[in-house]
Amino acid sequence: RDNRKGHSGVTISTPLTTLLQIEHPILLAPMAGAAGGALAAAVSHAGGLGIVGGGYGEEAWLTRELDAAGNARIGVGFITWSMAQNPRLLDLALERKPAAIMLSFGDIAPHAGTIRRAGALLICQVQSVEQAKDAIAKGANIVVAQGTEAGGHGAARATLPLVPAVVDVAGKVPVVAAGGIADGRGLAAALMLGADGVLMGTRFLASVEALTTPEAKQRVVDSSGDGTLRTMVFDIVRGRAWPAPFNGRVIRNKFSERWRGRETELMQNLA
């Protein structure tokens, strides 16, 4: 929205970079099981903000990955309802004095005050304008507007129309665009839509530091958006069914092709 210089070799300065004290307006998505301490540290050392994915509430995993981040200035992200199952997780993260805590997919109200009192910025991921208004009213310092082009879990609105709609209601709160952004063109487009930066996940999924297997990384490299779909089938078989309206974007395979549209039958077979 202001002071964007954006050509090769020149720093892009936005309200997001100022608030987070980072060089580049790029955030690592806190991908559960993939965005560990080494990847978060690498992104932060490169001038963005790396965010460790606290995921589904595995305390031992989170402790190990926060240790792996070393002294890097990072954030920690949580699927919000997982903290209700293990309230210790947020305390564990805040003990490390992170730059920010990112909350996604749930009510931030029970946690916002604790995060602010600990001195961390509160980043909230939203999938609608109403969610953005609610997050800002409850104290979000940064809002991530996530469209359906994103890998992993999301809701119903596409990135292109969602981002400017969230910008219009955000006021002075920085807005970060997420969903289908993987290179400089995506960053430039996000800035033109009024966002102050981007959050990327899949782009980092195949990196050396990501906690994914070599085979999974190669599958990401070999695939394209045309080879993906949105579905709940993998959540169902993992025993982690998400509430409506959330589902996930995944790479197509024989299993997803077999069970897509037959989710109820799949659940019955697993019962």
Short mmCIF file of C-alpha atoms in Angstrom, two decimals:
data_model
loop_
_atom_site.label_atom_id
_atom_site.label_comp_id
_atom_site.label_asym_id
_atom_site.label_seq_id
_atom_site.Cartn_x
_atom_site.Cartn_y
_atom_site.Cartn_z
CA ARG A 1 0.00 0.00 0.00
CA ASP A 2 2.90 2.39 0.41
CA ASN A 3 6.64 2.66 -0.25
CA ARG A 4 6.88 -0.33 -2.58
CA LYS A 5 10.06 -0.24 -4.64
CA GLY A 6 9.85 -3.74 -6.11
CA HIS A 7 12.51 -4.14 -8.81
CA SER A 8 15.43 -6.52 -8.83
CA GLY A 9 18.00 -5.82 -6.16
CA VAL A 10 15.86 -3.31 -4.27
CA THR A 11 14.10 -4.09 -1.00
CA ILE A 12 10.30 -4.07 -1.03
CA SER A 13 9.17 -2.16 2.05
CA THR A 14 5.58 -2.53 3.27
CA PRO A 15 3.76 -2.15 6.59
CA LEU A 16 4.30 -5.90 7.01
CA THR A 17 8.09 -5.72 6.71
CA THR A 18 8.13 -2.78 9.11
CA LEU A 19 5.94 -4.48 11.70
CA LEU A 20 7.78 -7.80 11.56
CA GLN A 21 11.21 -6.21 11.09
CA ILE A 22 11.96 -8.39 8.06
CA GLU A 23 13.68 -7.61 4.78
CA HIS A 24 11.28 -9.33 2.37
CA PRO A 25 7.45 -9.46 2.63
CA ILE A 26 7.42 -13.26 2.56
CA LEU A 27 6.17 -15.59 5.29
CA LEU A 28 6.55 -19.36 5.49
CA ALA A 29 3.24 -21.14 5.92
CA PRO A 30 3.27 -23.22 9.14
CA MET A 31 2.72 -26.53 7.36
CA ALA A 32 2.02 -29.28 9.88
CA GLY A 33 4.72 -31.93 9.78
CA ALA A 34 6.75 -30.12 7.12
CA ALA A 35 7.61 -26.63 8.33
CA GLY A 36 10.04 -27.50 11.09
CA GLY A 37 12.76 -25.52 12.79
CA ALA A 38 15.39 -25.83 10.06
CA LEU A 39 13.05 -24.58 7.34
CA ALA A 40 11.71 -21.75 9.49
CA ALA A 41 15.24 -20.67 10.34
CA ALA A 42 16.30 -20.78 6.69
CA VAL A 43 13.42 -18.52 5.64
CA SER A 44 14.13 -16.07 8.46
CA HIS A 45 17.86 -15.99 7.73
CA ALA A 46 17.00 -15.25 4.08
CA GLY A 47 15.06 -12.15 5.13
CA GLY A 48 11.49 -13.39 5.49
CA LEU A 49 9.70 -14.79 8.52
CA GLY A 50 9.84 -18.54 9.00
CA ILE A 51 6.96 -20.05 10.95
CA VAL A 52 7.18 -23.49 12.55
CA GLY A 53 4.00 -25.51 12.08
CA GLY A 54 2.68 -26.52 15.51
CA GLY A 55 0.14 -28.65 13.68
CA TYR A 56 -2.06 -31.08 15.52
CA GLY A 57 -0.71 -30.67 19.01
CA GLU A 58 2.30 -32.94 19.28
CA GLU A 59 4.31 -31.45 22.13
CA ALA A 60 7.46 -33.53 21.66
CA TRP A 61 7.58 -32.68 17.95
CA LEU A 62 7.15 -28.96 18.63
CA THR A 63 9.86 -28.94 21.29
CA ARG A 64 12.31 -30.68 18.97
CA GLU A 65 11.63 -28.33 16.06
CA LEU A 66 11.85 -25.17 18.16
CA ASP A 67 15.23 -26.43 19.32
CA ALA A 68 16.20 -27.03 15.68
CA ALA A 69 15.48 -23.39 14.84
CA GLY A 70 18.39 -22.33 17.04
CA ASN A 71 18.57 -18.59 17.62
CA ALA A 72 16.66 -17.65 14.46
CA ARG A 73 13.89 -15.10 14.85
CA ILE A 74 10.82 -17.12 13.88
CA GLY A 75 7.11 -17.50 14.47
CA VAL A 76 5.01 -20.50 15.51
CA GLY A 77 1.71 -21.47 13.93
CA PHE A 78 -1.16 -23.52 15.32
CA ILE A 79 -4.41 -25.02 14.15
CA THR A 80 -6.35 -23.19 16.82
CA TRP A 81 -8.57 -25.98 18.04
CA SER A 82 -5.57 -28.23 18.61
CA MET A 83 -4.55 -25.95 21.47
CA ALA A 84 -7.81 -26.70 23.24
CA GLN A 85 -6.70 -30.32 23.36
CA ASN A 86 -3.29 -29.37 24.77
CA PRO A 87 -3.15 -25.86 26.30
CA ARG A 88 0.52 -26.41 27.10
CA LEU A 89 1.41 -25.92 23.43
CA LEU A 90 0.94 -22.17 23.41
CA ASP A 91 2.92 -21.77 26.64
CA LEU A 92 5.68 -23.91 25.16
CA ALA A 93 5.88 -21.68 22.09
CA LEU A 94 5.70 -18.40 23.99
CA GLU A 95 8.52 -19.48 26.32
CA ARG A 96 10.79 -19.25 23.25
CA LYS A 97 9.91 -15.55 22.68
CA PRO A 98 8.77 -15.94 19.05
CA ALA A 99 8.30 -12.91 16.83
CA ALA A 100 4.73 -13.98 16.17
CA ILE A 101 2.10 -16.63 16.79
CA MET A 102 -0.11 -17.56 13.84
CA LEU A 103 -3.57 -19.01 14.48
CA SER A 104 -5.72 -20.69 11.84
CA PHE A 105 -9.15 -22.36 11.69
CA GLY A 106 -10.82 -21.52 14.96
CA ASP A 107 -11.76 -18.88 17.52
CA ILE A 108 -8.75 -16.81 18.54
CA ALA A 109 -10.48 -15.13 21.49
CA PRO A 110 -9.27 -17.58 24.19
CA HIS A 111 -5.64 -17.06 23.13
CA ALA A 112 -5.29 -13.48 21.83
CA GLY A 113 -4.72 -11.86 25.22
CA THR A 114 -2.11 -14.41 26.27
CA ILE A 115 -0.20 -13.88 23.03
CA ARG A 116 -0.25 -10.10 23.30
CA ARG A 117 0.84 -10.13 26.94
CA ALA A 118 3.78 -12.32 26.01
CA GLY A 119 4.96 -9.70 23.53
CA ALA A 120 4.37 -11.72 20.34
CA LEU A 121 2.50 -10.40 17.33
CA LEU A 122 -0.73 -12.22 16.50
CA ILE A 123 -1.17 -13.40 12.90
CA CYS A 124 -4.60 -14.78 12.01
CA GLN A 125 -5.41 -16.72 8.86
CA VAL A 126 -8.92 -16.18 7.50
CA GLN A 127 -10.95 -17.44 4.56
CA SER A 128 -13.70 -14.80 4.42
CA VAL A 129 -14.30 -11.10 4.99
CA GLU A 130 -16.39 -11.81 8.09
CA GLN A 131 -13.59 -13.89 9.57
CA ALA A 132 -11.19 -11.02 8.88
CA LYS A 133 -13.43 -8.54 10.68
CA ASP A 134 -13.74 -10.90 13.63
CA ALA A 135 -9.98 -11.49 13.84
CA ILE A 136 -9.22 -7.77 13.76
CA ALA A 137 -11.86 -7.05 16.39
CA LYS A 138 -10.23 -9.66 18.64
CA GLY A 139 -6.75 -8.20 18.33
CA ALA A 140 -5.06 -9.62 15.23
CA ASN A 141 -1.94 -7.64 14.29
CA ILE A 142 -1.73 -9.24 10.83
CA VAL A 143 -4.40 -10.97 8.75
CA VAL A 144 -3.62 -13.69 6.21
CA ALA A 145 -6.30 -13.87 3.50
CA GLN A 146 -6.15 -17.46 2.26
CA GLY A 147 -7.82 -18.47 -0.99
CA THR A 148 -8.79 -21.93 -2.20
CA GLU A 149 -5.75 -22.17 -4.48
CA ALA A 150 -3.70 -22.91 -1.38
CA GLY A 151 -2.28 -26.33 -0.70
CA GLY A 152 -3.46 -27.91 2.51
CA HIS A 153 -6.71 -26.86 4.17
CA GLY A 154 -8.95 -23.94 3.30
CA ALA A 155 -12.53 -22.97 2.57
CA ALA A 156 -14.51 -21.58 -0.37
CA ARG A 157 -13.26 -18.22 -1.71
CA ALA A 158 -10.53 -17.81 -4.34
CA THR A 159 -7.43 -15.73 -3.64
CA LEU A 160 -7.90 -13.09 -6.35
CA PRO A 161 -11.27 -11.73 -5.14
CA LEU A 162 -10.70 -12.46 -1.44
CA VAL A 163 -7.51 -10.46 -0.92
CA PRO A 164 -8.77 -7.00 -1.97
CA ALA A 165 -12.03 -7.59 -0.14
CA VAL A 166 -10.10 -8.25 3.07
CA VAL A 167 -7.82 -5.27 2.41
CA ASP A 168 -10.90 -3.05 2.17
CA VAL A 169 -11.99 -3.92 5.72
CA ALA A 170 -8.56 -4.25 7.34
CA GLY A 171 -7.80 -0.57 7.83
CA LYS A 172 -4.24 -0.21 9.10
CA VAL A 173 -3.85 -3.94 9.86
CA PRO A 174 -1.41 -5.48 7.33
CA VAL A 175 -2.91 -8.09 5.03
CA VAL A 176 -0.94 -11.06 3.72
CA ALA A 177 -2.11 -12.95 0.62
CA ALA A 178 -2.01 -16.76 0.54
CA GLY A 179 -3.12 -19.38 -1.93
CA GLY A 180 -1.48 -20.23 -5.23
CA ILE A 181 1.46 -17.85 -4.78
CA ALA A 182 4.80 -19.40 -5.66
CA ASP A 183 7.10 -16.80 -7.24
CA GLY A 184 7.81 -13.11 -7.79
CA ARG A 185 4.87 -12.73 -10.14
CA GLY A 186 2.55 -13.91 -7.39
CA LEU A 187 4.11 -11.49 -4.93
CA ALA A 188 3.76 -8.62 -7.40
CA ALA A 189 0.12 -9.53 -8.02
CA ALA A 190 -0.59 -9.67 -4.29
CA LEU A 191 0.92 -6.23 -3.77
CA MET A 192 -1.19 -4.85 -6.62
CA LEU A 193 -4.30 -6.26 -4.91
CA GLY A 194 -3.41 -4.20 -1.85
CA ALA A 195 -1.74 -6.89 0.25
CA ASP A 196 1.40 -6.13 2.21
CA GLY A 197 3.10 -9.45 1.57
CA VAL A 198 2.56 -13.14 0.90
CA LEU A 199 2.52 -16.41 2.79
CA MET A 200 3.77 -19.45 0.86
CA GLY A 201 3.73 -23.13 1.70
CA THR A 202 3.94 -25.47 -1.27
CA ARG A 203 6.84 -23.51 -2.77
CA PHE A 204 8.90 -24.44 0.30
CA LEU A 205 7.60 -28.00 0.58
CA ALA A 206 10.26 -29.39 -1.76
CA SER A 207 13.13 -27.51 -0.12
CA VAL A 208 16.07 -29.33 1.44
CA GLU A 209 15.05 -28.17 4.91
CA ALA A 210 11.41 -29.29 4.74
CA LEU A 211 10.53 -32.33 6.86
CA THR A 212 9.03 -34.21 3.92
CA THR A 213 10.47 -37.37 2.42
CA PRO A 214 12.59 -37.19 -0.73
CA GLU A 215 9.84 -39.06 -2.59
CA ALA A 216 7.20 -36.55 -1.51
CA LYS A 217 9.40 -33.63 -2.50
CA GLN A 218 9.95 -35.10 -5.95
CA ARG A 219 6.21 -35.63 -6.34
CA VAL A 220 5.63 -31.95 -5.63
CA VAL A 221 8.28 -30.95 -8.17
CA ASP A 222 6.82 -33.26 -10.82
CA SER A 223 3.22 -32.14 -10.26
CA SER A 224 1.32 -28.99 -11.18
CA GLY A 225 -1.90 -27.33 -10.11
CA ASP A 226 -3.69 -29.32 -12.80
CA GLY A 227 -2.86 -32.49 -10.88
CA THR A 228 -4.52 -31.41 -7.63
CA LEU A 229 -8.01 -31.48 -6.17
CA ARG A 230 -9.83 -30.44 -3.00
CA THR A 231 -11.07 -33.33 -0.89
CA MET A 232 -11.58 -34.69 2.63
CA VAL A 233 -10.64 -38.30 1.91
CA PHE A 234 -7.12 -38.14 3.31
CA ASP A 235 -8.32 -36.42 6.49
CA ILE A 236 -10.88 -39.18 6.93
CA VAL A 237 -8.38 -42.04 6.67
CA ARG A 238 -5.97 -40.25 9.02
CA GLY A 239 -8.73 -39.94 11.62
CA ARG A 240 -8.57 -36.14 11.48
CA ALA A 241 -11.83 -35.17 9.80
CA TRP A 242 -12.24 -31.40 9.59
CA PRO A 243 -15.51 -29.53 10.14
CA ALA A 244 -17.32 -27.85 7.25
CA PRO A 245 -16.51 -25.77 5.27
CA PHE A 246 -12.84 -26.81 5.39
CA ASN A 247 -11.22 -29.36 3.12
CA GLY A 248 -7.74 -29.79 1.70
CA ARG A 249 -5.95 -29.43 -1.63
CA VAL A 250 -3.91 -32.52 -2.43
CA ILE A 251 -2.13 -34.17 -5.34
CA ARG A 252 -4.41 -36.60 -7.13
CA ASN A 253 -3.66 -40.30 -6.81
CA LYS A 254 -5.53 -43.58 -7.23
CA PHE A 255 -6.91 -43.42 -3.69
CA SER A 256 -8.37 -39.93 -4.08
CA GLU A 257 -9.85 -40.81 -7.46
CA ARG A 258 -11.49 -43.90 -6.01
CA TRP A 259 -13.07 -42.23 -2.97
CA ARG A 260 -13.73 -38.64 -3.99
CA GLY A 261 -17.47 -38.08 -3.75
CA ARG A 262 -17.84 -41.25 -1.66
CA GLU A 263 -16.70 -39.81 1.65
CA THR A 264 -19.64 -41.20 3.63
CA GLU A 265 -18.99 -44.69 2.31
CA LEU A 266 -15.31 -44.31 3.17
CA MET A 267 -16.15 -43.37 6.76
CA GLN A 268 -18.49 -46.34 7.02
CA ASN A 269 -15.76 -48.68 5.78
CA LEU A 270 -13.39 -47.36 8.43
CA ALA A 271 -15.89 -47.66 11.27
#
